Amino acid sequence: AMEPPPPHEDVPLEPIVQQRASDRQSTIFAGIQVNSIQLLRIASDEVREAQRAWRNLLKRQGNHEAVGETFFQRLFELAPYLQGLFSGPAVAQWSSFAHALDQLVGLLGEPEQLKLAVETLAFQHVNLDVDMPSISLFRKVLLETLEAGLDTVPFEQRLTAECAGTFAELMNYVGGAMLYVKRICAESHPLLQNSWTQAQRDKESSSGNDNEMEEEELHGDSQDVEGTSGESADLRELGQAELASVEDAKLKSSSVLEESEEQRTSQSNIASSDGMALPTSFLEMFKINASVMGFGRGASTWMVTALDHLDEIVKNVTSAARVREEVCVLTLRISSFDKEEVVLPQFKACLLAALRSTLPQVWSPKHEEAWTWLWENVVRLVTANLHRPKAYETALDAVFGSLSSRRLYKMRRDIYAVFFDLAPTGQSYFKQSNTRLHFLAEKVLSLTVETFRDTQGMVSELSALGLKHVGFGIPTELFPPFVSACIAVMRRHRPDDVLANEAFQWSLILVASILVRTIKEGSTVVMKAINLNSTKALSKALSTAPRSERATWLLHVQVGDQFISPLIWALESGNTEVCHALIKDLLTIRADRQRYYYGCDELFRRHPDIIERFTQRAPDMLRTLLTGLIWMSHRTTENGKYRRVNYFVRNVLQDQKGRFSSALSSITGSGDPSIVSHPVVTLLVDTLWSGLVLRQFVISRSWNILGLVVFVCGQEIVPWMMDLHGPSQTLYIMLLSCRLFSYVVGMGRLALMQLHRVWIWSRDTMRKILAEIDTDGSGDIDSEEMKQALTRFKETVQGEIEKKIKILRGDEDAMLLDSGKGAISNQEKNTYNRICFTVMFMLILLLSHEPLFVCQNAPDWPTVECPEATPDLHYRYAIFGMVAMMVHWALLIDMTVFSTEISAFLLVVQHVFGEMKQFLTALTFLLLLFGSTISIHCRSCPDGGGNFSDMPNAILTLFAITVGLYQGDYRDIQQDPMLLAVVFVFVTFSVVLLLNLLIAQLNQTYELINKDVVGYARLNRASLVVGAMDSCSRKTWNKFLGKLNFDQRIEFDEGDLGLAGCIQVLEPASRNRQLTEMIRRFGGSTLPSMPWPDERQRKLQVSDEDAGEEKVDQIEMILQKTLRRIRRKNKLADGSTLTAGSAGDDDDASSSDGSMMGSESGSERG
């Protein structure tokens, strides 16, 4: 806030003015009229003289901007403190001042129009700190500017006494109007905001929160019922009356109550005639009034836009700059509608009628005057600029379309050159490469055109861009010089295109004002602390936060329709220290005597994907978050055996709509066994396993066991009985029944499972594609968009097929994708599905070679003996049956999930398969090498030491030697020294080298995975649980949630009713020792609007029972501080210098301990 300007003495006019205006000096310096805005009537000859002088000044200076520059230079010379009031681009200030004065001078002969123009000008500058001395100073500077500008013209064209008096009287008139409007606004602004808030408030909610408002509403309803009868035509007549010219304010005030009564009466009759209750909300009343008055078409088009901006105008009516910004945006949006359709007085009629109907008990003549005055000023501002947007857009399109790429490059380069001259400090912030700077400048130029094409989208984009600048820490003081540089460069390159320069300046100033406003509104103390990456600054920023809004300060900064999350910004900007502090602060339970405060629900409501974000970007912060969801009592129960532990897992288990949350899926997808082994995740998995998945798992796997039993009977037991007792009709019927069950039930069930998986994947993929194509969110997809969606779906399917083929081929890229810890999770998740597909495929092959079906035409059918069932068919069928039996048994591997130990062992076995593959590859190469070599030498070698006569037999013999199945002796081949030497070389490479290397690799791999083997086993169960939840019905899920009773508040300690949304368990007291209270409790006031007491003061009020522990913390802190000082002295003694970064690390070391607050308080006491 700027200090009020010091009073100024009225400086006497220059001698030439004193001589020529001695008879009118009393008029020039008379008291300024501040009680009303009367018509300024000046003689016609004096008006012509003043307008002539103004034209001569413009002609002499060259343009309006030069006149404004001269005026402000002189003004700031006399009063430098006024520079703080004019923070916009200097070029825009000069031009706008001169154009406004030009308009006023041009209207001197039209008192009525001059009054409206002055009133509108005062409305736009209501925030300026205007007083009598300032008016005198502006008047003096203007007369000096006129005199200096006309000093070199012929004597008869110079400033005369009458002309000086006219300009002085005009300045007095404008100054008095500003003082009057400022006083009126101080009275009308509270009326506008309060009435608007009440009109927007829902009556039911307001009645529950405010008893007095409820009584007024009930009284108003009774009056509506008792009203006299009337006709609906009264509303139409009322609307036509509102469209007439502006009447005298007193006449309006005297008739407003009668009009309101007539309107309520007519509305009551309309509602009663239709047999329907009359809506009570403002929006519904507005639409009804618009429809009755005959403005229904406008109410569904441009009036909706006007209502949106009226909401922002009224909420920010005390800020003239914000009102001007909203009016400019409103002008841009309304200009896109048909001119004949937009009739602004219609909106006023509907607005006042809706407000009267919504607020019948609080409405008064003052409300009528305030709303009428506000909307009429808005209408004048909109009307004055409504013709400009289309002309401006055409001019800018023509300019940028005619500029070559070389000229645009030069413009972008000149922008930064001029900007760095105007603001050298800007070089410290624009440190990117030239290509990046040119990209930013090109974006700025494009925004000036986009302002006219898509205004609403541009405002949203600018709001998001401004919030990014909040995170970047860009000072708003750099925007005015940057805008001035852009305007100067555009004028330099297009000096003759006046309209394009005007359009560029107008749109660029609007863009800059939106950005600056967004940055100022979004620059909260929390965001500033995040930019500094300082936990101390964050703690200081939160010291003033109301306890009920503390979590919101950390999670949500709203500007317009855009918002930014300080927590997510700290995460994305890499400020890990502050991010950890934010999570810890959010998940710290604080309490007073009345209630508990815990930011868990707010965190997940604002960021449902917070676990997914942390899983992908910051796993360490995920551990901090999960730990914050645990409360452990420092008191034990049952003679010290157990302690209460509350796990606040509701938001991790279910989303905001009550469905199964994707948090657990993100955790298992990361494949990190340490995170899956966290107590919170372990509790979730075990709860879901025992409550939902176990029964479903047992039922689904029972079919596998039944299918395996039947398959064994059909392939092994019944044929064995036939071999033992001989074929019989009964045994063949049993055989046919078993195999039909395998083909129909077993294979059919597996086929339906695969089709279901394909359907789920196709449905989800198509939904994602349609959501990406349907950018407007309407849900309507036309034929062209559907064709595009089908094309993208086809490409996605082809990509997935190619990916699977690469995995089967063992391509290096695909193997890299499946490497790491995440690969184990994915492998465990997909192994069962792959085995099921293999079983189904083998059953299809068996069905195609089934002898029972081949021999169906045999007279003694069922039988497997017939001419069509050839030995080759039986052989192939036996091979397929053998493989099918293997994969049937492999389906039971998934049953190891019941035992963590067996599951862990199986995971170790699967993990070391990669090492076996490398060994077998190397061994295959050696077998081919030496087998082909020995077979050439041993064409006629004896078979006593092995068959090496050809390559296949030689490879088989060498492999038998490698695995220890060789039955011969090396002495059998010692008759051939060359063969013996080659065999010894092969044994050296294969047995001595490869086998021992395999053992070493398996040992190393086992050591690597053994430390996380239990975690991997839990990961396997968690993946199975997540997969099973896809097929869980909504009814079953809701029933499961009902058993958990998340809506019921759970005790912390005995008699201490705590928070809801948790699962309480009794854990052994020795598992996790907790000696201090985890809840931070505060005394004093319990008002939610009060901030929490300072932690340091709370530490000073420690109880006697904790005094000893507090002293220990203080001693520990003092010792740590002493050790750090000793290390510093040792480094200095060795000639090393202490950098700023290491000092910062030392300063932060104390704050990273578990007893941070205790250390801080201890350091102060020390």
PDB file of N, CA and C in Angstrom, residues 931-997:
ATOM      1  N   GLY A 931      30.668 -80.569 -32.015  1.00  0.00           N
ATOM      2  CA  GLY A 931      29.997 -81.691 -32.678  1.00  0.00           C
ATOM      3  C   GLY A 931      30.295 -81.712 -34.167  1.00  0.00           C
ATOM      4  N   SER A 932      30.250 -80.568 -34.815  1.00  0.00           N
ATOM      5  CA  SER A 932      30.561 -80.520 -36.247  1.00  0.00           C
ATOM      6  C   SER A 932      32.030 -80.768 -36.513  1.00  0.00           C
ATOM      7  N   THR A 933      32.890 -80.386 -35.575  1.00  0.00           N
ATOM      8  CA  THR A 933      34.346 -80.576 -35.765  1.00  0.00           C
ATOM      9  C   THR A 933      34.726 -82.046 -35.612  1.00  0.00           C
ATOM     10  N   ILE A 934      34.237 -82.693 -34.537  1.00  0.00           N
ATOM     11  CA  ILE A 934      34.621 -84.092 -34.278  1.00  0.00           C
ATOM     12  C   ILE A 934      34.054 -85.024 -35.350  1.00  0.00           C
ATOM     13  N   SER A 935      32.861 -84.743 -35.846  1.00  0.00           N
ATOM     14  CA  SER A 935      32.251 -85.642 -36.840  1.00  0.00           C
ATOM     15  C   SER A 935      33.065 -85.690 -38.121  1.00  0.00           C
ATOM     16  N   ILE A 936      33.781 -84.669 -38.453  1.00  0.00           N
ATOM     17  CA  ILE A 936      34.635 -84.687 -39.646  1.00  0.00           C
ATOM     18  C   ILE A 936      35.820 -85.627 -39.442  1.00  0.00           C
ATOM     19  N   HIS A 937      36.387 -85.597 -38.221  1.00  0.00           N
ATOM     20  CA  HIS A 937      37.566 -86.426 -37.949  1.00  0.00           C
ATOM     21  C   HIS A 937      37.209 -87.892 -37.744  1.00  0.00           C
ATOM     22  N   CYS A 938      36.017 -88.173 -37.168  1.00  0.00           N
ATOM     23  CA  CYS A 938      35.672 -89.532 -36.761  1.00  0.00           C
ATOM     24  C   CYS A 938      34.676 -90.179 -37.707  1.00  0.00           C
ATOM     25  N   ARG A 939      34.961 -90.140 -38.972  1.00  0.00           N
ATOM     26  CA  ARG A 939      34.083 -90.867 -39.900  1.00  0.00           C
ATOM     27  C   ARG A 939      34.163 -92.373 -39.653  1.00  0.00           C
ATOM     28  N   SER A 940      35.391 -92.877 -39.257  1.00  0.00           N
ATOM     29  CA  SER A 940      35.566 -94.336 -39.063  1.00  0.00           C
ATOM     30  C   SER A 940      36.062 -94.653 -37.665  1.00  0.00           C
ATOM     31  N   CYS A 941      35.773 -93.778 -36.709  1.00  0.00           N
ATOM     32  CA  CYS A 941      36.202 -94.018 -35.333  1.00  0.00           C
ATOM     33  C   CYS A 941      35.379 -95.155 -34.731  1.00  0.00           C
ATOM     34  N   PRO A 942      35.970 -95.946 -33.807  1.00  0.00           N
ATOM     35  CA  PRO A 942      35.205 -97.019 -33.158  1.00  0.00           C
ATOM     36  C   PRO A 942      34.145 -96.425 -32.227  1.00  0.00           C
ATOM     37  N   ASP A 943      33.103 -97.236 -31.952  1.00  0.00           N
ATOM     38  CA  ASP A 943      31.993 -96.763 -31.129  1.00  0.00           C
ATOM     39  C   ASP A 943      32.187 -97.053 -29.650  1.00  0.00           C
ATOM     40  N   GLY A 944      33.345 -97.552 -29.259  1.00  0.00           N
ATOM     41  CA  GLY A 944      33.543 -97.913 -27.855  1.00  0.00           C
ATOM     42  C   GLY A 944      33.496 -96.709 -26.936  1.00  0.00           C
ATOM     43  N   GLY A 945      34.075 -95.618 -27.378  1.00  0.00           N
ATOM     44  CA  GLY A 945      34.093 -94.419 -26.535  1.00  0.00           C
ATOM     45  C   GLY A 945      32.973 -93.466 -26.841  1.00  0.00           C
ATOM     46  N   GLY A 946      32.005 -93.838 -27.658  1.00  0.00           N
ATOM     47  CA  GLY A 946      30.913 -92.957 -28.013  1.00  0.00           C
ATOM     48  C   GLY A 946      30.774 -92.874 -29.512  1.00  0.00           C
ATOM     49  N   ASN A 947      29.599 -92.562 -29.969  1.00  0.00           N
ATOM     50  CA  ASN A 947      29.309 -92.482 -31.395  1.00  0.00           C
ATOM     51  C   ASN A 947      29.557 -91.050 -31.866  1.00  0.00           C
ATOM     52  N   PHE A 948      30.671 -90.850 -32.619  1.00  0.00           N
ATOM     53  CA  PHE A 948      31.026 -89.531 -33.175  1.00  0.00           C
ATOM     54  C   PHE A 948      31.012 -89.570 -34.694  1.00  0.00           C
ATOM     55  N   SER A 949      30.311 -90.563 -35.264  1.00  0.00           N
ATOM     56  CA  SER A 949      30.386 -90.763 -36.709  1.00  0.00           C
ATOM     57  C   SER A 949      29.710 -89.647 -37.495  1.00  0.00           C
ATOM     58  N   ASP A 950      28.697 -89.030 -36.945  1.00  0.00           N
ATOM     59  CA  ASP A 950      28.045 -87.929 -37.644  1.00  0.00           C
ATOM     60  C   ASP A 950      27.750 -86.810 -36.637  1.00  0.00           C
ATOM     61  N   MET A 951      27.300 -85.694 -37.153  1.00  0.00           N
ATOM     62  CA  MET A 951      27.121 -84.507 -36.311  1.00  0.00           C
ATOM     63  C   MET A 951      26.037 -84.683 -35.248  1.00  0.00           C
ATOM     64  N   PRO A 952      24.839 -85.201 -35.563  1.00  0.00           N
ATOM     65  CA  PRO A 952      23.828 -85.373 -34.499  1.00  0.00           C
ATOM     66  C   PRO A 952      24.293 -86.297 -33.378  1.00  0.00           C
ATOM     67  N   ASN A 953      24.907 -87.433 -33.749  1.00  0.00           N
ATOM     68  CA  ASN A 953      25.369 -88.353 -32.715  1.00  0.00           C
ATOM     69  C   ASN A 953      26.507 -87.748 -31.907  1.00  0.00           C
ATOM     70  N   ALA A 954      27.361 -86.974 -32.571  1.00  0.00           N
ATOM     71  CA  ALA A 954      28.462 -86.349 -31.850  1.00  0.00           C
ATOM     72  C   ALA A 954      27.936 -85.320 -30.848  1.00  0.00           C
ATOM     73  N   ILE A 955      26.940 -84.519 -31.265  1.00  0.00           N
ATOM     74  CA  ILE A 955      26.367 -83.528 -30.342  1.00  0.00           C
ATOM     75  C   ILE A 955      25.696 -84.232 -29.172  1.00  0.00           C
ATOM     76  N   LEU A 956      24.975 -85.319 -29.434  1.00  0.00           N
ATOM     77  CA  LEU A 956      24.300 -86.045 -28.358  1.00  0.00           C
ATOM     78  C   LEU A 956      25.302 -86.633 -27.373  1.00  0.00           C
ATOM     79  N   THR A 957      26.410 -87.179 -27.899  1.00  0.00           N
ATOM     80  CA  THR A 957      27.434 -87.751 -27.019  1.00  0.00           C
ATOM     81  C   THR A 957      28.087 -86.670 -26.167  1.00  0.00           C
ATOM     82  N   LEU A 958      28.412 -85.515 -26.769  1.00  0.00           N
ATOM     83  CA  LEU A 958      29.032 -84.423 -26.007  1.00  0.00           C
ATOM     84  C   LEU A 958      28.088 -83.893 -24.933  1.00  0.00           C
ATOM     85  N   PHE A 959      26.800 -83.808 -25.255  1.00  0.00           N
ATOM     86  CA  PHE A 959      25.832 -83.334 -24.256  1.00  0.00           C
ATOM     87  C   PHE A 959      25.739 -84.325 -23.097  1.00  0.00           C
ATOM     88  N   ALA A 960      25.790 -85.632 -23.404  1.00  0.00           N
ATOM     89  CA  ALA A 960      25.766 -86.648 -22.349  1.00  0.00           C
ATOM     90  C   ALA A 960      26.989 -86.525 -21.452  1.00  0.00           C
ATOM     91  N   ILE A 961      28.138 -86.204 -22.068  1.00  0.00           N
ATOM     92  CA  ILE A 961      29.348 -85.999 -21.268  1.00  0.00           C
ATOM     93  C   ILE A 961      29.163 -84.790 -20.345  1.00  0.00           C
ATOM     94  N   THR A 962      28.532 -83.728 -20.848  1.00  0.00           N
ATOM     95  CA  THR A 962      28.375 -82.493 -20.069  1.00  0.00           C
ATOM     96  C   THR A 962      27.470 -82.713 -18.864  1.00  0.00           C
ATOM     97  N   VAL A 963      26.371 -83.391 -19.041  1.00  0.00           N
ATOM     98  CA  VAL A 963      25.399 -83.537 -17.949  1.00  0.00           C
ATOM     99  C   VAL A 963      25.653 -84.788 -17.120  1.00  0.00           C
ATOM    100  N   GLY A 964      26.715 -85.549 -17.415  1.00  0.00           N
ATOM    101  CA  GLY A 964      27.070 -86.712 -16.601  1.00  0.00           C
ATOM    102  C   GLY A 964      26.320 -87.969 -16.952  1.00  0.00           C
ATOM    103  N   LEU A 965      25.752 -88.082 -18.155  1.00  0.00           N
ATOM    104  CA  LEU A 965      25.035 -89.288 -18.569  1.00  0.00           C
ATOM    105  C   LEU A 965      25.877 -90.156 -19.487  1.00  0.00           C
ATOM    106  N   TYR A 966      27.137 -89.856 -19.654  1.00  0.00           N
ATOM    107  CA  TYR A 966      28.023 -90.607 -20.539  1.00  0.00           C
ATOM    108  C   TYR A 966      28.401 -91.928 -19.870  1.00  0.00           C
ATOM    109  N   GLN A 967      28.142 -93.061 -20.551  1.00  0.00           N
ATOM    110  CA  GLN A 967      28.355 -94.380 -19.983  1.00  0.00           C
ATOM    111  C   GLN A 967      29.746 -94.940 -20.262  1.00  0.00           C
ATOM    112  N   GLY A 968      30.452 -94.340 -21.183  1.00  0.00           N
ATOM    113  CA  GLY A 968      31.767 -94.869 -21.549  1.00  0.00           C
ATOM    114  C   GLY A 968      32.870 -94.339 -20.651  1.00  0.00           C
ATOM    115  N   ASP A 969      34.117 -94.563 -21.099  1.00  0.00           N
ATOM    116  CA  ASP A 969      35.290 -94.128 -20.355  1.00  0.00           C
ATOM    117  C   ASP A 969      36.235 -93.468 -21.334  1.00  0.00           C
ATOM    118  N   TYR A 970      37.003 -92.492 -20.830  1.00  0.00           N
ATOM    119  CA  TYR A 970      37.911 -91.777 -21.731  1.00  0.00           C
ATOM    120  C   TYR A 970      39.007 -92.711 -22.236  1.00  0.00           C
ATOM    121  N   ARG A 971      39.235 -93.814 -21.517  1.00  0.00           N
ATOM    122  CA  ARG A 971      40.272 -94.737 -21.988  1.00  0.00           C
ATOM    123  C   ARG A 971      39.846 -95.468 -23.247  1.00  0.00           C
ATOM    124  N   ASP A 972      38.508 -95.453 -23.517  1.00  0.00           N
ATOM    125  CA  ASP A 972      38.025 -96.088 -24.727  1.00  0.00           C
ATOM    126  C   ASP A 972      38.393 -95.298 -25.977  1.00  0.00           C
ATOM    127  N   ILE A 973      38.694 -94.034 -25.791  1.00  0.00           N
ATOM    128  CA  ILE A 973      39.032 -93.207 -26.956  1.00  0.00           C
ATOM    129  C   ILE A 973      40.470 -92.725 -26.904  1.00  0.00           C
ATOM    130  N   GLN A 974      41.288 -93.277 -25.979  1.00  0.00           N
ATOM    131  CA  GLN A 974      42.656 -92.803 -25.900  1.00  0.00           C
ATOM    132  C   GLN A 974      43.513 -93.347 -27.059  1.00  0.00           C
ATOM    133  N   GLN A 975      42.934 -94.284 -27.798  1.00  0.00           N
ATOM    134  CA  GLN A 975      43.672 -94.747 -28.964  1.00  0.00           C
ATOM    135  C   GLN A 975      43.753 -93.648 -30.020  1.00  0.00           C
ATOM    136  N   ASP A 976      42.865 -92.704 -29.985  1.00  0.00           N
ATOM    137  CA  ASP A 976      42.901 -91.579 -30.926  1.00  0.00           C
ATOM    138  C   ASP A 976      43.231 -90.320 -30.135  1.00  0.00           C
ATOM    139  N   PRO A 977      44.534 -89.965 -30.078  1.00  0.00           N
ATOM    140  CA  PRO A 977      44.937 -88.799 -29.255  1.00  0.00           C
ATOM    141  C   PRO A 977      44.234 -87.506 -29.689  1.00  0.00           C
ATOM    142  N   MET A 978      43.997 -87.311 -30.990  1.00  0.00           N
ATOM    143  CA  MET A 978      43.367 -86.072 -31.461  1.00  0.00           C
ATOM    144  C   MET A 978      41.922 -85.980 -30.933  1.00  0.00           C
ATOM    145  N   LEU A 979      41.168 -87.109 -31.017  1.00  0.00           N
ATOM    146  CA  LEU A 979      39.801 -87.105 -30.504  1.00  0.00           C
ATOM    147  C   LEU A 979      39.785 -86.858 -29.009  1.00  0.00           C
ATOM    148  N   LEU A 980      40.723 -87.485 -28.293  1.00  0.00           N
ATOM    149  CA  LEU A 980      40.798 -87.302 -26.855  1.00  0.00           C
ATOM    150  C   LEU A 980      41.085 -85.840 -26.492  1.00  0.00           C
ATOM    151  N   ALA A 981      41.975 -85.212 -27.233  1.00  0.00           N
ATOM    152  CA  ALA A 981      42.316 -83.809 -26.945  1.00  0.00           C
ATOM    153  C   ALA A 981      41.121 -82.880 -27.187  1.00  0.00           C
ATOM    154  N   VAL A 982      40.405 -83.114 -28.288  1.00  0.00           N
ATOM    155  CA  VAL A 982      39.251 -82.250 -28.580  1.00  0.00           C
ATOM    156  C   VAL A 982      38.177 -82.433 -27.524  1.00  0.00           C
ATOM    157  N   VAL A 983      37.941 -83.681 -27.069  1.00  0.00           N
ATOM    158  CA  VAL A 983      36.932 -83.923 -26.035  1.00  0.00           C
ATOM    159  C   VAL A 983      37.332 -83.239 -24.733  1.00  0.00           C
ATOM    160  N   PHE A 984      38.656 -83.322 -24.378  1.00  0.00           N
ATOM    161  CA  PHE A 984      39.111 -82.651 -23.158  1.00  0.00           C
ATOM    162  C   PHE A 984      38.923 -81.133 -23.239  1.00  0.00           C
ATOM    163  N   VAL A 985      39.173 -80.563 -24.404  1.00  0.00           N
ATOM    164  CA  VAL A 985      38.968 -79.111 -24.565  1.00  0.00           C
ATOM    165  C   VAL A 985      37.488 -78.766 -24.397  1.00  0.00           C
ATOM    166  N   PHE A 986      36.616 -79.566 -24.963  1.00  0.00           N
ATOM    167  CA  PHE A 986      35.170 -79.326 -24.826  1.00  0.00           C
ATOM    168  C   PHE A 986      34.743 -79.419 -23.364  1.00  0.00           C
ATOM    169  N   VAL A 987      35.238 -80.458 -22.665  1.00  0.00           N
ATOM    170  CA  VAL A 987      34.884 -80.597 -21.249  1.00  0.00           C
ATOM    171  C   VAL A 987      35.387 -79.414 -20.436  1.00  0.00           C
ATOM    172  N   THR A 988      36.571 -78.924 -20.783  1.00  0.00           N
ATOM    173  CA  THR A 988      37.108 -77.760 -20.056  1.00  0.00           C
ATOM    174  C   THR A 988      36.177 -76.551 -20.192  1.00  0.00           C
ATOM    175  N   PHE A 989      35.723 -76.297 -21.419  1.00  0.00           N
ATOM    176  CA  PHE A 989      34.860 -75.128 -21.642  1.00  0.00           C
ATOM    177  C   PHE A 989      33.458 -75.343 -21.069  1.00  0.00           C
ATOM    178  N   SER A 990      32.898 -76.507 -21.277  1.00  0.00           N
ATOM    179  CA  SER A 990      31.497 -76.713 -20.918  1.00  0.00           C
ATOM    180  C   SER A 990      31.309 -76.985 -19.432  1.00  0.00           C
ATOM    181  N   VAL A 991      32.123 -77.866 -18.877  1.00  0.00           N
ATOM    182  CA  VAL A 991      31.940 -78.267 -17.480  1.00  0.00           C
ATOM    183  C   VAL A 991      32.698 -77.352 -16.528  1.00  0.00           C
ATOM    184  N   VAL A 992      33.985 -77.196 -16.792  1.00  0.00           N
ATOM    185  CA  VAL A 992      34.805 -76.415 -15.862  1.00  0.00           C
ATOM    186  C   VAL A 992      34.423 -74.928 -15.900  1.00  0.00           C
ATOM    187  N   LEU A 993      34.248 -74.381 -17.091  1.00  0.00           N
ATOM    188  CA  LEU A 993      33.984 -72.948 -17.207  1.00  0.00           C
ATOM    189  C   LEU A 993      32.496 -72.621 -17.082  1.00  0.00           C
ATOM    190  N   LEU A 994      31.671 -73.172 -17.998  1.00  0.00           N
ATOM    191  CA  LEU A 994      30.274 -72.751 -18.057  1.00  0.00           C
ATOM    192  C   LEU A 994      29.491 -73.165 -16.825  1.00  0.00           C
ATOM    193  N   LEU A 995      29.651 -74.420 -16.362  1.00  0.00           N
ATOM    194  CA  LEU A 995      28.882 -74.858 -15.211  1.00  0.00           C
ATOM    195  C   LEU A 995      29.250 -74.086 -13.951  1.00  0.00           C
ATOM    196  N   ASN A 996      30.536 -73.849 -13.733  1.00  0.00           N
ATOM    197  CA  ASN A 996      30.939 -73.085 -12.555  1.00  0.00           C
ATOM    198  C   ASN A 996      30.523 -71.611 -12.673  1.00  0.00           C
ATOM    199  N   LEU A 997      30.565 -71.095 -13.908  1.00  0.00           N
ATOM    200  CA  LEU A 997      30.088 -69.721 -14.102  1.00  0.00           C
ATOM    201  C   LEU A 997      28.585 -69.626 -13.848  1.00  0.00           C
TER     202      LEU A 997
END
